[in-house]
PDB file of N, CA and C in Angstrom:
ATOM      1  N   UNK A 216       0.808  -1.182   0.000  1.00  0.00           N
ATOM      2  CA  UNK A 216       0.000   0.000   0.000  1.00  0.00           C
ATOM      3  C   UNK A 216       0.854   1.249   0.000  1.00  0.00           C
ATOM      4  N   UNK A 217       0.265   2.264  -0.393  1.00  0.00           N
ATOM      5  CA  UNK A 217       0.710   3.897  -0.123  1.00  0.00           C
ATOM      6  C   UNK A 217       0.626   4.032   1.105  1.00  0.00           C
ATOM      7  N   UNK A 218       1.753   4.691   1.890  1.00  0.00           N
ATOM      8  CA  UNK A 218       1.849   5.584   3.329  1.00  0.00           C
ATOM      9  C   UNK A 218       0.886   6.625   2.868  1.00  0.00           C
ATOM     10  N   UNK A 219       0.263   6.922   3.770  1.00  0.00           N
ATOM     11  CA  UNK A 219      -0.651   8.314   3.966  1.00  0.00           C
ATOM     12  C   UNK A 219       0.346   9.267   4.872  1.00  0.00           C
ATOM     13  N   UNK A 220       0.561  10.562   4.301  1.00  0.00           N
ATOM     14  CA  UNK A 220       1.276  11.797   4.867  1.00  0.00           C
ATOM     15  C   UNK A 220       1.000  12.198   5.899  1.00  0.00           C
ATOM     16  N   UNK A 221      -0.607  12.398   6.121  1.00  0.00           N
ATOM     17  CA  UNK A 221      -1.823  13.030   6.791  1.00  0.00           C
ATOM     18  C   UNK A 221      -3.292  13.220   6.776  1.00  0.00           C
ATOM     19  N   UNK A 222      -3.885  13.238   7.594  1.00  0.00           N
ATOM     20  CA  UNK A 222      -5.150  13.424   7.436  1.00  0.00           C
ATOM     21  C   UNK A 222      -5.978  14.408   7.431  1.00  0.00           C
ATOM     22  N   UNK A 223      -6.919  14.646   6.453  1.00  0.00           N
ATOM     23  CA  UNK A 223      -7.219  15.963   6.638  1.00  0.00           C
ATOM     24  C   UNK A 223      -8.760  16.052   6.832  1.00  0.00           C
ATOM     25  N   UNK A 224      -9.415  16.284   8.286  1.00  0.00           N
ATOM     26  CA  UNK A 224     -10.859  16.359   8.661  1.00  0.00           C
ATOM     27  C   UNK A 224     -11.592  16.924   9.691  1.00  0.00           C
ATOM     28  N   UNK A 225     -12.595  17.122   9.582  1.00  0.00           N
ATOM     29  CA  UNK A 225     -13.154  18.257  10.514  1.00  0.00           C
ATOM     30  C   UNK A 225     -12.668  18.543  12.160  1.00  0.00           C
ATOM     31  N   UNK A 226     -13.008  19.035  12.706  1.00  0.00           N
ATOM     32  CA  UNK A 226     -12.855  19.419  14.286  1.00  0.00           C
ATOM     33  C   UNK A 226     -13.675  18.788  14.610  1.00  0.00           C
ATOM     34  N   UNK A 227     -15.200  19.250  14.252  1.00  0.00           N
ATOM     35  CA  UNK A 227     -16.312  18.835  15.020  1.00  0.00           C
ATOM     36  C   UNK A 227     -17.313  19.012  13.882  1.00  0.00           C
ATOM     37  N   UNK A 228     -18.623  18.754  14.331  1.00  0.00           N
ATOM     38  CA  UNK A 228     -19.914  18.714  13.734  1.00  0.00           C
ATOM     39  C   UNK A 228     -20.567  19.497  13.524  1.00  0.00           C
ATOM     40  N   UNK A 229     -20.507  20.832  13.415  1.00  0.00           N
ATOM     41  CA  UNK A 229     -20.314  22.065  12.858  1.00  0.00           C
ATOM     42  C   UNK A 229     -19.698  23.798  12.928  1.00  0.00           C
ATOM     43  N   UNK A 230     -20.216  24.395  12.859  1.00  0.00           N
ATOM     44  CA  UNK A 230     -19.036  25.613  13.048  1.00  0.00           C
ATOM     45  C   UNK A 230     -18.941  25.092  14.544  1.00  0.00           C
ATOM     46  N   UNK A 231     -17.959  26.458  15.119  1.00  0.00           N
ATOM     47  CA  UNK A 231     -17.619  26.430  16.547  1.00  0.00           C
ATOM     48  C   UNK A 231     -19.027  26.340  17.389  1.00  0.00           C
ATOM     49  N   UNK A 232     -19.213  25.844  18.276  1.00  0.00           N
ATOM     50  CA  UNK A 232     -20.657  26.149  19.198  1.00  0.00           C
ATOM     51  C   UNK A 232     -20.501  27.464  20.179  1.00  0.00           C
ATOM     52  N   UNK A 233     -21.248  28.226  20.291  1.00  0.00           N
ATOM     53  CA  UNK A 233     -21.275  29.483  21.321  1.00  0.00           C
ATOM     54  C   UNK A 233     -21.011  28.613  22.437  1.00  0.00           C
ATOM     55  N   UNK A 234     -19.816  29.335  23.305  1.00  0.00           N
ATOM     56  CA  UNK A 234     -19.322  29.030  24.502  1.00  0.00           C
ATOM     57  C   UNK A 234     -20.025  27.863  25.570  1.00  0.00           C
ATOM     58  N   UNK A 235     -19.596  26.768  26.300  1.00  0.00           N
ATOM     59  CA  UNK A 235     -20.935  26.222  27.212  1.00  0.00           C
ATOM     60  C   UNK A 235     -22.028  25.138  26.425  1.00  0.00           C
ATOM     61  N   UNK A 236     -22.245  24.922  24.922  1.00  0.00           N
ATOM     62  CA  UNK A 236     -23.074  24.430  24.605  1.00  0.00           C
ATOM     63  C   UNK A 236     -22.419  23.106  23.719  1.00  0.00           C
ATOM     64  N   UNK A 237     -21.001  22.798  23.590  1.00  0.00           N
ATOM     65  CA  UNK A 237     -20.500  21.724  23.151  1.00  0.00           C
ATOM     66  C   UNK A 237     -20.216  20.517  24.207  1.00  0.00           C
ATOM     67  N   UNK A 238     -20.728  19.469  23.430  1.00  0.00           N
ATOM     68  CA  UNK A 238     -20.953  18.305  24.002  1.00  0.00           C
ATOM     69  C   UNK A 238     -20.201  17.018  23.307  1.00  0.00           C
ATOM     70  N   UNK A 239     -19.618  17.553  22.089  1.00  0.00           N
ATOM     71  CA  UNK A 239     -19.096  16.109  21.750  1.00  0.00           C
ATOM     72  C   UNK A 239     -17.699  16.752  21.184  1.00  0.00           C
ATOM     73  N   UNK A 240     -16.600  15.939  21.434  1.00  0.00           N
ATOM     74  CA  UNK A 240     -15.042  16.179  21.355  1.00  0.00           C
ATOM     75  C   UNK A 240     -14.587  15.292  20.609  1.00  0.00           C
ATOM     76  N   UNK A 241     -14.834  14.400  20.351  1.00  0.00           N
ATOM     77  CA  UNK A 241     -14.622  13.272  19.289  1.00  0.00           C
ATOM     78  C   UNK A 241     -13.478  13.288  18.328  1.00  0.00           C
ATOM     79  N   UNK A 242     -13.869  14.420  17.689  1.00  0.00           N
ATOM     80  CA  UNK A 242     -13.495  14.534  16.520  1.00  0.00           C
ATOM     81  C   UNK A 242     -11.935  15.018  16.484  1.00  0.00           C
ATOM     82  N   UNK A 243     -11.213  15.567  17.497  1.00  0.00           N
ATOM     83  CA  UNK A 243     -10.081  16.032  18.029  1.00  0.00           C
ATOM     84  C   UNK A 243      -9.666  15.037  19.123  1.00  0.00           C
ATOM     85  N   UNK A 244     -10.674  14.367  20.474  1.00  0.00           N
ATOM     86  CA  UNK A 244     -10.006  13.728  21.347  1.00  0.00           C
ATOM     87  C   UNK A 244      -9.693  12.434  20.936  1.00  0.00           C
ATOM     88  N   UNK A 245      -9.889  12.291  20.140  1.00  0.00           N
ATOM     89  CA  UNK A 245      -9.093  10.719  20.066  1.00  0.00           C
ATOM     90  C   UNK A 245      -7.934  10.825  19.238  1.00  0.00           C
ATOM     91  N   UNK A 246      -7.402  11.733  18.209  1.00  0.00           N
ATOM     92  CA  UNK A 246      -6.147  11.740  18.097  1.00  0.00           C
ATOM     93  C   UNK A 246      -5.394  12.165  19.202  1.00  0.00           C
ATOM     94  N   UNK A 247      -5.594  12.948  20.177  1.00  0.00           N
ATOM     95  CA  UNK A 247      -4.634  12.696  21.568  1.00  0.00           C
ATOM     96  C   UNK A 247      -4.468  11.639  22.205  1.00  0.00           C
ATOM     97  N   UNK A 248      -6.013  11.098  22.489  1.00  0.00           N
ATOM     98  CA  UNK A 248      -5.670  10.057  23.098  1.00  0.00           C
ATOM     99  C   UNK A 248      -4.696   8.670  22.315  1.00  0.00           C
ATOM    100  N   UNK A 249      -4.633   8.482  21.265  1.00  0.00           N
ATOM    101  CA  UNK A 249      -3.773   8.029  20.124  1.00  0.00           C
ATOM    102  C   UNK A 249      -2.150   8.538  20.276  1.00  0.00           C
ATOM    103  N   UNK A 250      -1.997   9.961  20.711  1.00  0.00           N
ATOM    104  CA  UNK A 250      -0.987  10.527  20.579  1.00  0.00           C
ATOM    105  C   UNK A 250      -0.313  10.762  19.518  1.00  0.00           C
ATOM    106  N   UNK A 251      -1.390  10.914  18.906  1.00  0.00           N
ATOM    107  CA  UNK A 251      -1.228  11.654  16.919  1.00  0.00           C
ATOM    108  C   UNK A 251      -0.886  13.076  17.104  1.00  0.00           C
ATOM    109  N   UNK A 252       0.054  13.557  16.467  1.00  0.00           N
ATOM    110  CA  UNK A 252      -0.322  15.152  16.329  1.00  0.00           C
ATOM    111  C   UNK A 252      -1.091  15.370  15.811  1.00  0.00           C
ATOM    112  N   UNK A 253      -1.700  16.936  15.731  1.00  0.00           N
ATOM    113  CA  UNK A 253      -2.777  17.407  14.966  1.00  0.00           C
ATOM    114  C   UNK A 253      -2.473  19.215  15.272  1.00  0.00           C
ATOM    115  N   UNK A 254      -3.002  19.930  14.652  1.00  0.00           N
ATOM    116  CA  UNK A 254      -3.469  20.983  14.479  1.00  0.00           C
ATOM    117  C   UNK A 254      -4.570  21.553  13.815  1.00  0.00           C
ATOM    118  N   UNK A 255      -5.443  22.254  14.363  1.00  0.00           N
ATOM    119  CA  UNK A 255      -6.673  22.631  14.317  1.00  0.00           C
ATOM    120  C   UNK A 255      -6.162  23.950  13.365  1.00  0.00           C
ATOM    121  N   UNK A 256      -7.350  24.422  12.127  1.00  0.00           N
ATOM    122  CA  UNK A 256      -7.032  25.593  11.526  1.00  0.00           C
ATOM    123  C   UNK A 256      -8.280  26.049  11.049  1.00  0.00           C
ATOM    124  N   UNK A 257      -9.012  27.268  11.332  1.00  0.00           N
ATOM    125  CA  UNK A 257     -10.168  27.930  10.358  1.00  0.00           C
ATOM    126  C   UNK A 257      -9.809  28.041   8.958  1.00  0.00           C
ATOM    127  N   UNK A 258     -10.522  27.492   8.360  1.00  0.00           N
ATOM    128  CA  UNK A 258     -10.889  27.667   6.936  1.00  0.00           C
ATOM    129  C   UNK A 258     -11.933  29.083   6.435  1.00  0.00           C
ATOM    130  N   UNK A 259     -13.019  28.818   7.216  1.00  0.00           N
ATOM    131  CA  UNK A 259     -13.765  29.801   7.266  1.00  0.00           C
ATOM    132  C   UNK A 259     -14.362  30.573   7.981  1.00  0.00           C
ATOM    133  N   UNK A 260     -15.890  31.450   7.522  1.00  0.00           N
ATOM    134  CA  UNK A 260     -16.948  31.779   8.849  1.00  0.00           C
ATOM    135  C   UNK A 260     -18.007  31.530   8.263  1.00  0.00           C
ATOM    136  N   UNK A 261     -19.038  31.308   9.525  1.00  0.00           N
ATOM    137  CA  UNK A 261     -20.379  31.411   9.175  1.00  0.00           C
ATOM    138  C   UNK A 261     -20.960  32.281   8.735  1.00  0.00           C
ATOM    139  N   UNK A 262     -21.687  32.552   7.576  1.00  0.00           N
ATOM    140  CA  UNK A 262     -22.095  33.818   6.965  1.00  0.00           C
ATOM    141  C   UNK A 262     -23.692  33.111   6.581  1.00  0.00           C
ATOM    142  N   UNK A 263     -24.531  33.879   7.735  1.00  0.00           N
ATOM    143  CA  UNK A 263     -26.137  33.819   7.929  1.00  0.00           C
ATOM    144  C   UNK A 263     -26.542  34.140   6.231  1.00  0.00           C
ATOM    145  N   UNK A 264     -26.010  34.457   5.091  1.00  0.00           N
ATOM    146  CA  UNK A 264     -27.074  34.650   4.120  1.00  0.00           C
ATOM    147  C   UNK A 264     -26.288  33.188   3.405  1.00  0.00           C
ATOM    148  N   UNK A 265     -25.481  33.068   3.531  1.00  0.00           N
ATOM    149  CA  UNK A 265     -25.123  31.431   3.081  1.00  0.00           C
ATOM    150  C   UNK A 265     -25.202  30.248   3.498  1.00  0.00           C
ATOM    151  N   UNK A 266     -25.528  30.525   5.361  1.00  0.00           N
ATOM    152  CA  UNK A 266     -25.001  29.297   5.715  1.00  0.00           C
ATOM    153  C   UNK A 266     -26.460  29.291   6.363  1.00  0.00           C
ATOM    154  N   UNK A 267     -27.954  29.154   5.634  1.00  0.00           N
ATOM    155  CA  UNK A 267     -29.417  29.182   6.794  1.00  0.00           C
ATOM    156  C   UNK A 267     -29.456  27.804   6.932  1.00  0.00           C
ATOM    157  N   UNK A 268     -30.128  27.949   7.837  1.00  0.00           N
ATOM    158  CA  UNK A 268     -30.657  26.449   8.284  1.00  0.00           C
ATOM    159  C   UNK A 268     -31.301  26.109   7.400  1.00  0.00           C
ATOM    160  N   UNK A 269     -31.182  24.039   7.323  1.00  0.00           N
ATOM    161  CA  UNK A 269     -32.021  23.468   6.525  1.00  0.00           C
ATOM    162  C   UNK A 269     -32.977  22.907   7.355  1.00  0.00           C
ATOM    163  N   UNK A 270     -34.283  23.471   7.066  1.00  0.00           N
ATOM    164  CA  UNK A 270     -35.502  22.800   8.312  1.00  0.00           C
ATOM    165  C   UNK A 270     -36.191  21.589   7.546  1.00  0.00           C
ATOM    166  N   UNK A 271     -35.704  21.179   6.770  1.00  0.00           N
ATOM    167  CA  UNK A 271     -35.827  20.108   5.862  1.00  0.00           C
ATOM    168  C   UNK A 271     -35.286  18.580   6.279  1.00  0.00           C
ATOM    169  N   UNK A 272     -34.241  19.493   7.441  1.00  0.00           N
ATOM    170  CA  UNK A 272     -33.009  17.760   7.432  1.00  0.00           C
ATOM    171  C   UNK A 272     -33.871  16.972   8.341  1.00  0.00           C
ATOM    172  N   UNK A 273     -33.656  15.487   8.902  1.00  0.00           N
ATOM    173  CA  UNK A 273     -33.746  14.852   9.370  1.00  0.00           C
ATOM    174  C   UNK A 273     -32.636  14.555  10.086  1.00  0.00           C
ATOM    175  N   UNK A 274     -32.323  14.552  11.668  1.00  0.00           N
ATOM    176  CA  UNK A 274     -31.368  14.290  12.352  1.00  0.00           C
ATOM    177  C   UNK A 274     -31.297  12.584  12.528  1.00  0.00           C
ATOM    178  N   UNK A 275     -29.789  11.995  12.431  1.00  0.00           N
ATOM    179  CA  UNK A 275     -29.772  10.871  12.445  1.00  0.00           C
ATOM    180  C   UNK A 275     -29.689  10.242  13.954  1.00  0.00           C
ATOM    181  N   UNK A 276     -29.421  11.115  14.302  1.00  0.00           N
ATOM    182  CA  UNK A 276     -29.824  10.243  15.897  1.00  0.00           C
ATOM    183  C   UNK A 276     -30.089  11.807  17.008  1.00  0.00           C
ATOM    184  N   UNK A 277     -29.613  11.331  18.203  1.00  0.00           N
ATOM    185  CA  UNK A 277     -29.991  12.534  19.444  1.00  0.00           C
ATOM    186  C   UNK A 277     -28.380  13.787  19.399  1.00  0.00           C
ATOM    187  N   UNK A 278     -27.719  13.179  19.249  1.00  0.00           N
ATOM    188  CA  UNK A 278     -26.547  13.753  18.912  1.00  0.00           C
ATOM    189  C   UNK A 278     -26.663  14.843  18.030  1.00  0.00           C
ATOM    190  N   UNK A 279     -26.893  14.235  16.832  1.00  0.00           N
ATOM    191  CA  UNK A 279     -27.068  15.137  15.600  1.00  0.00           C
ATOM    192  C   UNK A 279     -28.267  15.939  15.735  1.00  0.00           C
ATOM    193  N   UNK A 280     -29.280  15.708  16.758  1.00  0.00           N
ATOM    194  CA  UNK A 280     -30.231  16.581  16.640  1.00  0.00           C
ATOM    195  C   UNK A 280     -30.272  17.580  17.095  1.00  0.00           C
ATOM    196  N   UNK A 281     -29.239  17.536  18.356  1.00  0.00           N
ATOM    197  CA  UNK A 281     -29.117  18.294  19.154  1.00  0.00           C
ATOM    198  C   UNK A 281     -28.099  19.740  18.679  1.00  0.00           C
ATOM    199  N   UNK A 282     -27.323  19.117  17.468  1.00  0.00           N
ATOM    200  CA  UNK A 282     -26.126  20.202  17.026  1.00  0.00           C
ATOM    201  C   UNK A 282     -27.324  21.516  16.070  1.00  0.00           C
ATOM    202  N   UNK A 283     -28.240  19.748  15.236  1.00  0.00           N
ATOM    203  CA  UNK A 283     -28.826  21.017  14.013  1.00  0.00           C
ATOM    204  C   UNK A 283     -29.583  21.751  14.908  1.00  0.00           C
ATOM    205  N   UNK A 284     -30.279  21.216  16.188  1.00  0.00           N
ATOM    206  CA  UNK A 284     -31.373  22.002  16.852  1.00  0.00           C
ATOM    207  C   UNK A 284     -30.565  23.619  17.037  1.00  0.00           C
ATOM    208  N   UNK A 285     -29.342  23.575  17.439  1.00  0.00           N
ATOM    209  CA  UNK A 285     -28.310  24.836  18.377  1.00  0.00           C
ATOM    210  C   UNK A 285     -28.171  25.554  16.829  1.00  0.00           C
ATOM    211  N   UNK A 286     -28.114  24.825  15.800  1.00  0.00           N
ATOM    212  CA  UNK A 286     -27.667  25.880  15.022  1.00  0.00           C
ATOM    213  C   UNK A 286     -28.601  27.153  14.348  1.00  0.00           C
ATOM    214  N   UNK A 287     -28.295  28.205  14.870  1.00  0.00           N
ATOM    215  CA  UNK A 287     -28.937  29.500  14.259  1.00  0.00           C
ATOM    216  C   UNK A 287     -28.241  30.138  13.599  1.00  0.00           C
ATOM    217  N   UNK A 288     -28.064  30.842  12.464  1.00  0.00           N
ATOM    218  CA  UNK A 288     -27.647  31.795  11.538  1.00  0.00           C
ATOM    219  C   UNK A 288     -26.918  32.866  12.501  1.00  0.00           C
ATOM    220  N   UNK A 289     -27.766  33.368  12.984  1.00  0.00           N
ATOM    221  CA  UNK A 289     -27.871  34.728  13.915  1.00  0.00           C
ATOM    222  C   UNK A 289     -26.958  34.870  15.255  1.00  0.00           C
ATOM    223  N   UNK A 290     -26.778  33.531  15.597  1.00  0.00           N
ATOM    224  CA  UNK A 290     -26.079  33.151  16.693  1.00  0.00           C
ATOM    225  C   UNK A 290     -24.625  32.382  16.284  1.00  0.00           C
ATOM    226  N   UNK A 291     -24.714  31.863  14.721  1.00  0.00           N
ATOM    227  CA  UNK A 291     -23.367  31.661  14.500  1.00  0.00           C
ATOM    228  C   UNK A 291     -22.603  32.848  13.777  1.00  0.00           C
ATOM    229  N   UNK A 292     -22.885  34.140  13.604  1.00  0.00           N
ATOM    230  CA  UNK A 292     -22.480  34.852  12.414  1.00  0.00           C
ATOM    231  C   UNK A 292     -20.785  34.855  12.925  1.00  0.00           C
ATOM    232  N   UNK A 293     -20.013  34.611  12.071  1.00  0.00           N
ATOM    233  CA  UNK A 293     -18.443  34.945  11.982  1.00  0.00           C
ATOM    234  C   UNK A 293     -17.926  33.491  13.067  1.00  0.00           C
ATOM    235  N   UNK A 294     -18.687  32.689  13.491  1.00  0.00           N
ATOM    236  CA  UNK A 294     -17.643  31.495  14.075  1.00  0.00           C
ATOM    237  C   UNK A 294     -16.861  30.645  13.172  1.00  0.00           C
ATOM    238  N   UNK A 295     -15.777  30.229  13.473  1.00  0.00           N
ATOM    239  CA  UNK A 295     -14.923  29.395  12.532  1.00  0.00           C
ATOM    240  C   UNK A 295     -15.552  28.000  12.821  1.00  0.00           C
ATOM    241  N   UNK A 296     -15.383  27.687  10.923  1.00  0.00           N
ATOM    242  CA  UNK A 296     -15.345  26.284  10.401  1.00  0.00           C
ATOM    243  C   UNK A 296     -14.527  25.773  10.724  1.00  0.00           C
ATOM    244  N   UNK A 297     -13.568  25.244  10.871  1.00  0.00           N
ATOM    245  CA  UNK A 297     -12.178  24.439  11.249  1.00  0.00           C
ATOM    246  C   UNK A 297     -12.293  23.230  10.604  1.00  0.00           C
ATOM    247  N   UNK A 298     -10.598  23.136   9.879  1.00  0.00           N
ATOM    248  CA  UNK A 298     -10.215  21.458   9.805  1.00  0.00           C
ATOM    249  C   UNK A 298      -9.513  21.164  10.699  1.00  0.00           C
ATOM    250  N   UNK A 299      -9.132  19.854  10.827  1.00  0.00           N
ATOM    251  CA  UNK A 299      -7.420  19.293  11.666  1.00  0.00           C
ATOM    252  C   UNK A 299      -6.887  18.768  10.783  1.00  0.00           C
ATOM    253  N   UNK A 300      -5.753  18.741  10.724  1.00  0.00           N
ATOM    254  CA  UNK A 300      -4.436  17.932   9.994  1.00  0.00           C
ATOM    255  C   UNK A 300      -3.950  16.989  11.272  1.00  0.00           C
ATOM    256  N   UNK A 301      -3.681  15.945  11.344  1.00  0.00           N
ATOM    257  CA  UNK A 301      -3.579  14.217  11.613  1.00  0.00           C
ATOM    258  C   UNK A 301      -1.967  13.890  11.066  1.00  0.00           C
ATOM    259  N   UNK A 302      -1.269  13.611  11.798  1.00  0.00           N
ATOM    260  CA  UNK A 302       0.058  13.055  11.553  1.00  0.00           C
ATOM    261  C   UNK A 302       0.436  12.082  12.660  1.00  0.00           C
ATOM    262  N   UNK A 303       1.832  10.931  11.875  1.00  0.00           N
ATOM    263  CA  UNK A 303       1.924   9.844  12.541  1.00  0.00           C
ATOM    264  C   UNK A 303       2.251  10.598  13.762  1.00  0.00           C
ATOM    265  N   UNK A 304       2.903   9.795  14.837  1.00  0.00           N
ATOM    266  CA  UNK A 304       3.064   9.937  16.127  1.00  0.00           C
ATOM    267  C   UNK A 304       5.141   9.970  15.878  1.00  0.00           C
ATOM    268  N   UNK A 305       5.313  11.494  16.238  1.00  0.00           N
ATOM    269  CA  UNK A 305       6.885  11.547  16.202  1.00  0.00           C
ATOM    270  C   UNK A 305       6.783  12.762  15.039  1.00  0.00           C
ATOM    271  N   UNK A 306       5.519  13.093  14.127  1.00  0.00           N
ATOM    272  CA  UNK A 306       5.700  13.789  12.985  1.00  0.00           C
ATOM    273  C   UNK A 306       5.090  14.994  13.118  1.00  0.00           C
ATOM    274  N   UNK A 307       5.963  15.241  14.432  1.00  0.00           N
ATOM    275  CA  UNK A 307       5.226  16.756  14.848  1.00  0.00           C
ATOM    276  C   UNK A 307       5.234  18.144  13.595  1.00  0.00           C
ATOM    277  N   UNK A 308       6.754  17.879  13.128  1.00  0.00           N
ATOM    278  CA  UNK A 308       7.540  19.336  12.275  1.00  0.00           C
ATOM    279  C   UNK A 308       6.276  18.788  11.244  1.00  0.00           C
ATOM    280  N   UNK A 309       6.477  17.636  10.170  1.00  0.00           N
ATOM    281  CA  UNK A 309       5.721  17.494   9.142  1.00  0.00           C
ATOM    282  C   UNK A 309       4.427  17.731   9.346  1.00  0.00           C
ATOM    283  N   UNK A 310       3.245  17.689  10.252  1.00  0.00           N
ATOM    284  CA  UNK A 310       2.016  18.244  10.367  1.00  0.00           C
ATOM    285  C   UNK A 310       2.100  19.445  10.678  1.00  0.00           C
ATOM    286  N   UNK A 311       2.868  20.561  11.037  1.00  0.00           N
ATOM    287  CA  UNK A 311       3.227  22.416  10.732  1.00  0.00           C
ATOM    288  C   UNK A 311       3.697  22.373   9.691  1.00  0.00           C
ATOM    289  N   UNK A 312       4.007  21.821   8.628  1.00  0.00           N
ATOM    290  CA  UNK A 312       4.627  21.989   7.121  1.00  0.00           C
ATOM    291  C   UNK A 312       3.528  21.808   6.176  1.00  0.00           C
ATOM    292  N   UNK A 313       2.671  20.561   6.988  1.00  0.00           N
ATOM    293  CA  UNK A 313       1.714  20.589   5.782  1.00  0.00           C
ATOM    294  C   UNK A 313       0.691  21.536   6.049  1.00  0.00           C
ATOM    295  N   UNK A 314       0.499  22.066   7.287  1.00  0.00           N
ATOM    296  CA  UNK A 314      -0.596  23.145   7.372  1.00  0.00           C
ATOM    297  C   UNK A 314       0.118  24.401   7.000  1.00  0.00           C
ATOM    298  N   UNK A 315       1.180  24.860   6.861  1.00  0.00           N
ATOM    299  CA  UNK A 315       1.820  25.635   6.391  1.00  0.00           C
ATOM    300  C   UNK A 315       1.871  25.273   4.986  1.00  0.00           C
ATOM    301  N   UNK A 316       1.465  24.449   4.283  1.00  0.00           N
ATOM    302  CA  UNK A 316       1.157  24.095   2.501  1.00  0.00           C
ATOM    303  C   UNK A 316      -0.046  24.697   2.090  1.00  0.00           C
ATOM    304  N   UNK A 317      -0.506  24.163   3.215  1.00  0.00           N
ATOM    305  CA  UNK A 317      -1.832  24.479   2.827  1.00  0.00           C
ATOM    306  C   UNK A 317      -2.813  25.933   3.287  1.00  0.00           C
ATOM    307  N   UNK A 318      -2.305  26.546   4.309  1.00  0.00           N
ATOM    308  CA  UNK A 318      -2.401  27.507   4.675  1.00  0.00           C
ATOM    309  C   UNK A 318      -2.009  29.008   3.302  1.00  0.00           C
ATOM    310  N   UNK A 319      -0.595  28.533   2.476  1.00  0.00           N
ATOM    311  CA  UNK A 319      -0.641  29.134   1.493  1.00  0.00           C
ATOM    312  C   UNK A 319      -1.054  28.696   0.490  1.00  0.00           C
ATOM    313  N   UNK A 320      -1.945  27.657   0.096  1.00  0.00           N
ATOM    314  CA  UNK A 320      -2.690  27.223  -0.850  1.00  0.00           C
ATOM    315  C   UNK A 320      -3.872  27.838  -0.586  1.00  0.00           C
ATOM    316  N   UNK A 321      -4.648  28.733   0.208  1.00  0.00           N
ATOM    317  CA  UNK A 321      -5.374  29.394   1.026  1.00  0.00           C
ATOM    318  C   UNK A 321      -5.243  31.012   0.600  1.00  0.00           C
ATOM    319  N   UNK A 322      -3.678  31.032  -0.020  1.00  0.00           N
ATOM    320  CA  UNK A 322      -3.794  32.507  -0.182  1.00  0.00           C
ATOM    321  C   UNK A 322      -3.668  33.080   1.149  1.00  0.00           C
ATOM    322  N   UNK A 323      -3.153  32.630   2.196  1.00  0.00           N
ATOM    323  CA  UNK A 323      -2.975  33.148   3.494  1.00  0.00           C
ATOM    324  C   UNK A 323      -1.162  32.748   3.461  1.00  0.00           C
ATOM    325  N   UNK A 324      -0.644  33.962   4.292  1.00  0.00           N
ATOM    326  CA  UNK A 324       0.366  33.841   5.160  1.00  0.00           C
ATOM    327  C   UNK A 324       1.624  32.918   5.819  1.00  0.00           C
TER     328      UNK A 324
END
């Protein structure tokens, strides 16, 4: 097989949550507990004329219902989207190189 470099996938289950109202870590705590590096990076923001609620969805379980229930336009305006970047264990420098790739593939800094 191909070595994989890194991984590249969300934080969490949607933008940031207003302070106090996040409940699931998942998506970040188990590469620690793994002892993977990672780094967390905004991609974007929430922008209420792009990002409205779909009152259409169907939540797949209590979890998920509970994120689409919290999400408001109005209450997310400007929170960051975030990815993580995922590297082996020891490949600290190479997961800041590749977010530094990609950070100027971004047109950022």
């Amino acid at each position: 097989g191909h070595p994989v470099d890194a991984i590249l996938c969300p934080v969490g289950p949607s933008a940031a949550p207003p302070h106090g109202t996040s409940t699931y870590w998942l998506y970040t705590s188990q590469w620690s507990l793994l002892e993977y590096p990672g780094v967390s990076f905004p991609v974007t923001t929430v922008d209420p004329v792009k990002d409205v609620k779909d009152f259409g969805y169907v939540p797949k379980n209590p979890r998920d219902k509970y994120n689409h229930d919290q999400y408001d336009p109005k209450t997310y305006v400007d929170a960051p989207i975030g990815l993580q970047i995922i590297t082996r264990k020891f490949e600290d420098e190479k997961c800041l190189l590749i977010l530094e790739a990609i950070e100027k593939a971004m047109g950022r800094k």
